[in-house]
């Protein structure tokens, strides 16, 4: 056991007065044999929510609850305070006649932030506030640091993200965000499990990075003396499982992409990927629409969502529009009338687009969509039929081989998901990989690598398959009206303080 007398003596050199006082209080408790850190367990009978919800049945009943002191209001021989637990907050009533003078005086020395357990009787004050009249209490943990000064609303985002525990303590809406996040993930699993999907796990450390166009993180395995990549997507492993006959699989897990950071991007994020044999991208559209509506019904109880001032309606049917139709509508350029790469590049330059990184008609079409159409897609929309150049793992459209059977989900002008009829022709897939390899050789670090083993898997036969990936973080942002992805990650990536 550490020598708290010595620690307190040394620490007092640098600590401010508030911290000194709190450490002195701890020392006094320890000297009386009342060290709160020696307590290992406290049995509770109810949560604060239970008491508020079932007050009519519980009035006059004895309860035991535990949580953190958030406010104290002294009134001589009686005092009120607020206790917060995971479910909410409730008022406590302490009275010298109920506790005795010694215990009441000890209560008065408690600090905001201390964690206590109390037993008492449920009642309602003359002001009509549901409360607990405390008959006994126990200090379970001493808070040696004060909560933020304006603890009713910690606003500094840097502090909120770096010290998420403070954010959760003092901002109830933040706690709600992460409860909603958990409910969303649970509801996703229920939905897919009920449809016969099998949840699986695939490697996070990959010898080849693929399944998406992104720059990977690289690490090194000492025993094997080889570099490995943190996965950017689980796609190629999941489709191997379809080859193996599992037919309906999904995975929810962390992905890692060594790219820029923004309100929409964090280097590690949570993705759900789904693969189903014997369906196509239209089947995935139906599944995505049903999934999102089910989540809204179960988690929010409504299909109408307010997001950053926009009214979003998740009700079916969602708009379905080809990429060519979207570009024609929002950029006034009809790619059905453009016949060559040169013509596409010329029109792009005339419209003021930067064409340095595009060479083909398909790439220009995608550029027009990203620059001129995407931000207009506020209500739920499926954008379909992407160019083959930007879809290396997607089956071509039989009637228009320059396009693919791919769609992306857009809501509030942001992409929420990506899906397609999976390319199951091993010869075509190998050619697409070789095109990606050329891009890598030309300096594109985001291009796919050649995956020979995946080609071998396809040569054994991948049935017609629909696949889809949906960003969990962006769904949570939508459902909780969160502006930044950092608001829905408990511990977002942060540059260390110097």
Coordinates of C-alpha atoms in Angstrom, one line a residue:
X1 CA 0.0 0.0 0.0
X2 CA 1.4 3.4 -0.9
X3 CA 2.3 5.8 1.9
X4 CA -0.4 8.5 1.4
X5 CA 1.2 10.7 4.1
X6 CA 4.4 10.9 2.1
X7 CA 2.5 11.3 -1.2
X8 CA 0.4 14.1 0.2
X9 CA 3.4 15.9 1.6
X10 CA 5.3 15.7 -1.7
X11 CA 2.3 16.6 -3.9
X12 CA 1.4 19.6 -1.9
X13 CA 4.4 21.4 -3.3
X14 CA 2.7 21.8 -6.7
X15 CA -1.0 21.2 -6.2
X16 CA -3.4 24.1 -6.0
X17 CA -5.4 24.7 -2.9
X18 CA -8.5 22.7 -4.0
X19 CA -6.4 19.6 -4.7
X20 CA -4.5 20.0 -1.4
X21 CA -7.8 20.1 0.5
X22 CA -9.1 17.0 -1.1
X23 CA -6.0 15.0 -0.5
X24 CA -6.1 16.2 3.1
X25 CA -9.6 14.9 3.5
X26 CA -8.5 11.5 2.1
X27 CA -5.6 11.4 4.5
X28 CA -8.0 12.1 7.4
X29 CA -10.3 9.3 6.4
X30 CA -7.4 6.9 6.1
X31 CA -6.1 7.8 9.5
X32 CA -9.6 7.0 10.9
X33 CA -9.5 3.6 9.1
X34 CA -12.2 4.7 6.6
X35 CA -10.2 4.5 3.4
X36 CA -12.8 4.5 0.6
X37 CA -10.4 2.8 -1.8
X38 CA -10.5 -0.3 0.4
X39 CA -14.2 -0.9 -0.4
X40 CA -14.6 -3.5 -3.1
X41 CA -18.3 -3.9 -3.5
X42 CA -21.6 -2.1 -3.0
X43 CA -25.0 -3.8 -3.7
X44 CA -27.6 -1.6 -5.4
X45 CA -31.3 -2.4 -5.7
X46 CA -32.4 0.2 -8.3
X47 CA -31.1 2.8 -10.7
X48 CA -32.2 6.5 -10.7
X49 CA -34.3 5.7 -13.8
X50 CA -36.1 2.9 -12.0
X51 CA -37.2 5.3 -9.3
X52 CA -38.4 8.0 -11.6
X53 CA -40.2 5.6 -13.9
X54 CA -41.9 3.6 -11.2
X55 CA -42.4 6.2 -8.5
X56 CA -46.1 5.5 -8.0
X57 CA -45.2 1.9 -7.1
X58 CA -42.1 2.8 -5.2
X59 CA -43.1 5.7 -3.0
X60 CA -42.2 4.9 0.6
X61 CA -40.1 1.9 -0.5
X62 CA -36.5 1.5 0.7
X63 CA -33.8 1.5 -2.0
X64 CA -30.1 1.3 -2.4
X65 CA -28.5 3.3 -5.2
X66 CA -24.9 4.4 -6.1
X67 CA -23.4 7.1 -8.2
X68 CA -21.5 10.4 -8.3
X69 CA -22.3 13.5 -6.4
X70 CA -23.0 16.3 -8.9
X71 CA -24.3 19.1 -6.7
X72 CA -24.8 19.9 -3.0
X73 CA -27.2 22.4 -1.4
X74 CA -26.8 22.9 2.3
X75 CA -29.6 24.0 4.6
X76 CA -28.2 23.8 8.1
X77 CA -29.4 20.6 9.7
X78 CA -30.6 19.2 6.3
X79 CA -29.1 19.2 2.9
X80 CA -30.0 18.2 -0.7
X81 CA -27.7 16.9 -3.3
X82 CA -27.9 15.4 -6.8
X83 CA -26.6 11.9 -7.5
X84 CA -26.0 10.7 -11.1
X85 CA -25.6 7.2 -12.3
X86 CA -25.6 5.7 -15.8
X87 CA -29.4 6.0 -16.1
X88 CA -29.8 9.6 -15.0
X89 CA -30.0 11.8 -11.9
X90 CA -32.0 12.0 -8.7
X91 CA -32.1 14.3 -5.7
X92 CA -31.0 13.0 -2.3
X93 CA -32.2 14.4 1.0
X94 CA -29.8 14.2 4.0
X95 CA -31.0 15.1 7.5
X96 CA -29.1 15.2 10.8
X97 CA -32.0 13.6 12.6
X98 CA -31.8 10.6 10.3
X99 CA -28.1 10.2 10.1
X100 CA -26.9 11.3 13.5
X101 CA -24.5 14.3 14.1
X102 CA -21.2 12.4 13.3
X103 CA -22.4 11.0 10.0
X104 CA -24.1 14.2 8.9
X105 CA -20.9 16.2 9.6
X106 CA -18.9 13.7 7.6
X107 CA -21.5 14.0 4.8
X108 CA -20.9 17.8 4.7
X109 CA -17.2 17.1 4.0
X110 CA -18.0 15.2 0.8
X111 CA -17.0 16.9 -2.4
X112 CA -18.7 17.2 -5.8
X113 CA -17.4 14.3 -7.8
X114 CA -17.2 11.8 -4.9
X115 CA -18.8 8.4 -5.5
X116 CA -21.2 7.2 -2.8
X117 CA -23.7 4.5 -2.1
X118 CA -26.9 5.4 -0.2
X119 CA -29.9 3.6 1.3
X120 CA -33.1 5.5 1.9
X121 CA -36.8 5.9 1.3
X122 CA -38.4 7.1 -1.9
X123 CA -40.5 10.2 -1.5
X124 CA -41.6 13.5 -3.2
X125 CA -40.7 16.9 -1.8
X126 CA -43.2 19.7 -1.2
X127 CA -41.9 21.1 -4.5
X128 CA -42.9 17.9 -6.2
X129 CA -39.4 16.6 -6.9
X130 CA -38.9 12.8 -6.7
X131 CA -36.1 12.2 -4.1
X132 CA -34.6 9.7 -1.8
X133 CA -34.5 10.4 2.0
X134 CA -31.1 9.0 3.0
X135 CA -30.9 6.8 6.1
X136 CA -27.3 5.7 5.6
X137 CA -24.5 6.3 3.1
X138 CA -21.0 5.1 2.3
X139 CA -18.2 6.9 0.5
X140 CA -17.1 4.5 -2.2
X141 CA -14.4 6.5 -4.0
X142 CA -12.8 9.9 -3.3
X143 CA -12.6 12.3 -6.2
X144 CA -9.2 13.9 -5.7
X145 CA -9.7 16.3 -8.6
X146 CA -12.6 18.7 -9.1
X147 CA -14.9 18.4 -12.0
X148 CA -14.7 21.1 -14.7
X149 CA -15.7 24.4 -13.2
X150 CA -18.8 24.8 -15.3
X151 CA -19.6 21.1 -15.0
X152 CA -23.1 21.6 -16.3
X153 CA -21.6 22.0 -19.8
X154 CA -18.0 21.2 -20.6
X155 CA -17.7 22.8 -24.0
X156 CA -14.0 22.8 -24.9
X157 CA -13.8 20.2 -27.6
X158 CA -10.1 19.4 -27.1
X159 CA -10.7 18.6 -23.4
X160 CA -13.9 16.7 -24.2
X161 CA -12.1 14.4 -26.7
X162 CA -8.9 13.9 -24.7
X163 CA -10.7 13.4 -21.4
X164 CA -13.9 11.6 -22.5
X165 CA -14.5 10.5 -19.0
X166 CA -15.1 14.1 -18.0
X167 CA -17.3 14.6 -21.0
X168 CA -19.5 11.6 -20.0
X169 CA -19.7 12.8 -16.4
X170 CA -20.8 16.3 -17.0
X171 CA -22.7 16.2 -20.4
X172 CA -25.7 13.9 -20.2
X173 CA -26.3 14.3 -23.9
X174 CA -22.9 12.8 -24.6
X175 CA -23.7 9.8 -22.5
X176 CA -26.9 9.4 -24.5
X177 CA -25.0 9.4 -27.8
X178 CA -22.9 6.4 -26.8
X179 CA -25.9 4.6 -25.4
X180 CA -27.6 5.1 -28.8
X181 CA -24.5 3.9 -30.5
X182 CA -24.6 0.7 -28.5
X183 CA -28.3 0.2 -29.3
X184 CA -27.6 0.7 -33.0
X185 CA -25.0 -2.0 -33.1
X186 CA -27.1 -4.4 -31.1
X187 CA -30.1 -3.7 -33.4
X188 CA -27.9 -4.3 -36.5
X189 CA -26.9 -7.7 -35.2
X190 CA -30.5 -8.6 -34.3
X191 CA -31.7 -7.6 -37.8
X192 CA -29.1 -9.6 -39.6
X193 CA -29.2 -12.6 -37.3
X194 CA -33.0 -12.8 -37.8
X195 CA -32.4 -12.9 -41.5
X196 CA -30.1 -15.9 -41.2
X197 CA -26.7 -14.1 -41.5
X198 CA -23.7 -15.5 -39.7
X199 CA -21.5 -13.1 -37.8
X200 CA -17.8 -13.8 -38.5
X201 CA -14.4 -12.4 -37.7
X202 CA -11.6 -11.9 -40.3
X203 CA -7.9 -10.9 -39.8
X204 CA -7.0 -7.3 -38.9
X205 CA -3.4 -7.9 -39.8
X206 CA -3.2 -8.5 -43.5
X207 CA -0.3 -9.5 -45.8
X208 CA -2.0 -7.6 -48.7
X209 CA -4.2 -4.6 -48.3
X210 CA -7.3 -4.7 -50.4
X211 CA -11.1 -4.5 -50.5
X212 CA -11.1 -0.7 -50.8
X213 CA -9.2 2.1 -52.3
X214 CA -7.3 3.6 -49.4
X215 CA -3.8 4.1 -48.0
X216 CA -3.0 1.5 -45.3
X217 CA -1.1 1.6 -42.0
X218 CA 2.0 -0.6 -42.1
X219 CA 3.4 -2.5 -39.1
X220 CA 6.1 -5.2 -38.7
X221 CA 5.9 -8.7 -37.4
X222 CA 9.3 -9.5 -35.7
X223 CA 9.1 -13.3 -35.6
X224 CA 8.2 -13.6 -39.3
X225 CA 10.3 -10.6 -40.2
X226 CA 7.7 -9.2 -42.5
X227 CA 5.6 -6.1 -42.9
X228 CA 1.8 -6.4 -42.4
X229 CA -1.0 -4.0 -43.1
X230 CA -3.8 -3.0 -40.8
X231 CA -7.0 -3.9 -42.7
X232 CA -8.7 -1.2 -44.7
X233 CA -11.7 -3.5 -45.4
X234 CA -12.6 -7.2 -44.7
X235 CA -14.2 -7.7 -48.1
X236 CA -11.8 -10.1 -49.7
X237 CA -11.9 -12.4 -46.7
X238 CA -15.6 -12.3 -46.4
X239 CA -16.1 -13.3 -50.1
X240 CA -13.7 -16.2 -49.5
X241 CA -16.3 -17.4 -47.0
X242 CA -19.1 -17.2 -49.6
X243 CA -16.9 -19.3 -51.9
X244 CA -16.7 -21.7 -48.9
X245 CA -20.4 -22.0 -48.8
X246 CA -21.4 -19.9 -45.8
X247 CA -23.7 -18.0 -48.1
X248 CA -24.8 -15.2 -45.7
X249 CA -22.1 -13.5 -43.6
X250 CA -21.4 -10.2 -41.9
X251 CA -18.8 -8.5 -39.8
X252 CA -18.8 -5.4 -37.6
X253 CA -15.3 -4.2 -36.7
X254 CA -12.6 -1.6 -36.8
X255 CA -11.0 -0.5 -40.1
X256 CA -7.8 1.5 -40.4
X257 CA -7.0 4.0 -43.2
X258 CA -3.9 6.2 -43.1
X259 CA -5.6 9.2 -44.6
X260 CA -6.6 12.7 -43.7
X261 CA -8.7 13.6 -40.7
X262 CA -11.9 15.7 -40.9
X263 CA -15.4 15.9 -39.4
X264 CA -16.2 12.8 -41.5
X265 CA -12.9 10.8 -41.2
X266 CA -10.9 9.2 -38.4
X267 CA -7.9 6.9 -39.0
X268 CA -9.8 4.1 -37.3
X269 CA -13.5 3.6 -37.7
X270 CA -16.2 1.0 -37.5
X271 CA -17.6 -0.7 -40.6
X272 CA -20.3 -3.3 -41.1
X273 CA -19.9 -5.5 -44.2
X274 CA -22.5 -7.9 -45.4
X275 CA -22.3 -10.6 -48.2
X276 CA -25.2 -12.7 -49.4
X277 CA -25.0 -15.4 -52.1
X278 CA -27.6 -15.5 -54.9
X279 CA -28.6 -11.9 -54.9
X280 CA -27.3 -8.7 -56.5
X281 CA -26.9 -5.0 -55.8
X282 CA -30.6 -4.4 -56.1
X283 CA -31.1 -7.0 -53.3
X284 CA -28.6 -5.1 -51.2
X285 CA -30.6 -1.9 -51.8
X286 CA -33.7 -3.5 -50.4
X287 CA -31.7 -4.8 -47.5
X288 CA -30.1 -1.4 -46.7
X289 CA -33.4 0.4 -46.9
X290 CA -35.1 -2.1 -44.6
X291 CA -32.1 -2.1 -42.2
X292 CA -32.0 1.7 -41.7
X293 CA -35.8 1.9 -41.3
X294 CA -35.7 -0.9 -38.7
X295 CA -32.9 0.9 -36.8
X296 CA -34.9 4.1 -36.8
X297 CA -38.0 2.4 -35.5
X298 CA -36.2 0.4 -32.8
X299 CA -33.7 2.9 -31.6
X300 CA -35.4 6.3 -32.1
X301 CA -39.1 5.4 -32.4
X302 CA -39.4 7.6 -35.5
X303 CA -38.3 7.6 -39.2
X304 CA -38.1 11.4 -39.2
X305 CA -34.8 12.7 -38.1
X306 CA -33.5 16.2 -37.4
X307 CA -29.9 16.5 -38.5
X308 CA -28.1 19.9 -38.3
X309 CA -31.2 21.8 -39.3
X310 CA -32.3 19.4 -42.0
X311 CA -35.4 17.2 -41.8
X312 CA -34.5 13.7 -42.9
X313 CA -37.2 11.2 -43.7
X314 CA -36.0 7.6 -43.8
X315 CA -39.4 6.2 -44.9
X316 CA -39.4 4.0 -47.9
X317 CA -39.1 4.2 -50.8
X318 CA -35.7 5.9 -51.1
X319 CA -34.8 7.7 -54.3
X320 CA -32.8 5.6 -56.8
X321 CA -30.8 7.4 -59.4
X322 CA -27.9 6.5 -61.7
X323 CA -24.6 8.4 -61.4
X324 CA -25.2 9.6 -65.0
X325 CA -28.7 10.9 -64.1
X326 CA -27.3 12.7 -61.0
X327 CA -24.6 14.4 -63.0
X328 CA -27.1 15.5 -65.6
X329 CA -29.4 16.8 -63.0
X330 CA -26.9 18.7 -60.8
X331 CA -24.1 19.5 -63.2
X332 CA -26.0 19.8 -66.5
X333 CA -23.7 17.4 -68.3
X334 CA -25.1 14.4 -70.1
X335 CA -22.5 11.6 -70.2
X336 CA -24.7 9.5 -72.4
X337 CA -23.8 11.9 -75.2
X338 CA -20.1 11.9 -74.5
X339 CA -18.2 9.4 -76.6
X340 CA -14.5 9.7 -75.7
X341 CA -12.1 10.3 -72.9
X342 CA -10.8 13.4 -74.7
X343 CA -14.3 14.9 -74.9
X344 CA -15.0 14.2 -71.2
X345 CA -11.7 15.9 -70.2
X346 CA -12.5 18.9 -72.3
X347 CA -15.9 19.4 -70.8
X348 CA -14.5 19.0 -67.3
X349 CA -11.9 21.7 -67.9
X350 CA -14.6 24.0 -69.3
X351 CA -16.7 23.4 -66.2
X352 CA -13.7 24.4 -64.0
X353 CA -12.8 20.9 -62.6
X354 CA -9.3 19.9 -61.7
X355 CA -8.5 17.0 -64.1
X356 CA -4.9 16.3 -63.1
X357 CA -5.7 13.0 -61.5
X358 CA -8.2 11.7 -64.1
X359 CA -7.7 10.3 -67.5
X360 CA -10.8 8.4 -68.7
X361 CA -14.4 9.2 -69.3
X362 CA -15.4 7.1 -66.3
X363 CA -13.1 8.8 -64.0
X364 CA -14.3 12.2 -65.2
X365 CA -17.9 11.1 -64.6
X366 CA -17.1 10.1 -61.1
X367 CA -15.3 13.5 -60.6
X368 CA -18.3 15.4 -61.8
X369 CA -20.5 13.5 -59.4
X370 CA -18.2 14.1 -56.4
X371 CA -17.7 17.8 -57.1
X372 CA -21.1 18.8 -58.3
X373 CA -23.8 16.3 -57.3
X374 CA -23.0 14.6 -54.1
X375 CA -23.6 17.5 -51.7
X376 CA -27.2 17.9 -53.1
X377 CA -28.3 14.4 -51.9
X378 CA -29.8 15.3 -48.6
X379 CA -32.7 12.8 -48.4
X380 CA -31.8 9.1 -48.6
X381 CA -30.7 8.3 -52.1
X382 CA -29.1 5.3 -53.9
X383 CA -26.7 6.4 -56.6
X384 CA -26.3 3.5 -59.0
X385 CA -24.1 2.3 -61.9
X386 CA -20.6 3.6 -61.2
X387 CA -17.9 3.6 -63.9
X388 CA -15.7 0.4 -64.0
X389 CA -12.5 2.5 -63.5
X390 CA -13.5 3.3 -60.0
X391 CA -15.0 -0.1 -59.1
X392 CA -12.3 -2.7 -59.3
X393 CA -14.3 -5.4 -57.4
X394 CA -17.7 -4.9 -59.1
X395 CA -19.6 -6.9 -61.8
X396 CA -20.1 -5.0 -65.0
X397 CA -23.6 -4.2 -66.3
X398 CA -24.3 -6.7 -69.1
X399 CA -25.8 -4.1 -71.4
X400 CA -23.2 -1.3 -70.6
X401 CA -19.9 -2.9 -69.7
X402 CA -18.3 0.5 -69.1
X403 CA -20.5 0.7 -66.0
X404 CA -20.9 -1.6 -63.0
X405 CA -23.7 -2.9 -60.8
X406 CA -22.7 -0.7 -57.8
X407 CA -24.5 1.8 -55.6
X408 CA -23.7 4.1 -52.8
X409 CA -26.0 5.4 -50.1
X410 CA -26.2 9.2 -49.6
X411 CA -27.9 11.1 -46.8
X412 CA -27.3 14.7 -45.8
X413 CA -24.8 15.0 -48.7
X414 CA -22.6 12.2 -47.2
X415 CA -21.9 8.7 -48.3
X416 CA -23.2 6.1 -45.8
X417 CA -22.6 2.9 -47.6
X418 CA -21.2 1.2 -50.7
X419 CA -22.5 -2.0 -52.3
X420 CA -22.4 -4.0 -55.5
X421 CA -23.0 -7.2 -57.4
X422 CA -19.7 -8.8 -56.6
X423 CA -17.3 -9.5 -59.5
X424 CA -17.1 -13.3 -59.6
X425 CA -15.3 -13.8 -63.0
X426 CA -11.7 -14.6 -61.9
X427 CA -10.2 -13.6 -65.3
X428 CA -11.9 -10.2 -65.3
X429 CA -10.9 -9.8 -61.6
X430 CA -7.3 -10.5 -62.4
X431 CA -7.3 -7.9 -65.2
X432 CA -8.8 -5.3 -62.8
X433 CA -6.1 -6.1 -60.2
X434 CA -3.4 -5.7 -62.8
X435 CA -4.9 -2.2 -63.6
X436 CA -4.7 -1.4 -59.9
X437 CA -1.0 -2.6 -59.8
X438 CA -0.2 -0.2 -62.7
X439 CA -1.7 2.6 -60.7
X440 CA 0.4 1.7 -57.7
X441 CA 3.5 1.6 -59.9
X442 CA 2.6 5.1 -61.0
X443 CA 2.5 6.3 -57.4
X444 CA -1.1 5.7 -56.3
X445 CA -0.6 4.4 -52.7
X446 CA -4.4 3.9 -52.4
X447 CA -4.7 1.4 -55.3
X448 CA -5.3 -2.2 -54.6
X449 CA -2.5 -4.8 -54.5
X450 CA -2.6 -8.1 -56.5
X451 CA -4.2 -10.8 -54.4
X452 CA -3.3 -14.1 -56.1
X453 CA -4.9 -16.2 -53.4
X454 CA -8.2 -14.4 -53.8
X455 CA -8.0 -15.1 -57.6
X456 CA -7.5 -18.8 -56.8
X457 CA -10.6 -18.6 -54.5
X458 CA -12.7 -17.2 -57.3
X459 CA -11.4 -19.9 -59.7
X460 CA -13.1 -22.4 -57.3
X461 CA -16.4 -20.6 -57.9
X462 CA -18.0 -17.6 -56.2
X463 CA -21.8 -17.7 -56.7
X464 CA -23.7 -14.6 -57.8
X465 CA -23.3 -12.4 -54.7
X466 CA -24.4 -9.1 -53.4
X467 CA -22.2 -7.3 -50.9
X468 CA -22.4 -4.0 -48.9
X469 CA -20.5 -2.0 -46.4
X470 CA -22.1 0.6 -44.2
X471 CA -20.2 3.1 -41.9
X472 CA -21.5 2.6 -38.3
X473 CA -20.0 5.9 -37.2
X474 CA -21.9 7.9 -39.8
X475 CA -25.1 6.1 -38.9
X476 CA -24.6 7.1 -35.3
X477 CA -23.8 10.7 -36.3
X478 CA -27.1 10.8 -38.2
X479 CA -29.2 9.2 -35.4
X480 CA -27.7 11.5 -32.7
X481 CA -27.5 14.7 -34.7
X482 CA -23.7 14.8 -34.2
X483 CA -21.7 17.2 -36.4
X484 CA -18.3 15.5 -36.2
X485 CA -17.3 11.8 -36.2
X486 CA -15.2 12.6 -33.1
X487 CA -18.5 13.2 -31.3
X488 CA -19.5 9.5 -31.8
X489 CA -16.1 7.9 -31.1
X490 CA -15.4 7.4 -27.4
X491 CA -11.7 7.9 -27.9
X492 CA -11.0 9.7 -31.3
X493 CA -7.5 9.8 -32.6
X494 CA -5.7 12.9 -31.2
X495 CA -2.2 14.3 -31.5
X496 CA -0.5 14.0 -28.1
X497 CA -0.1 17.2 -26.2
X498 CA 3.5 18.3 -26.0

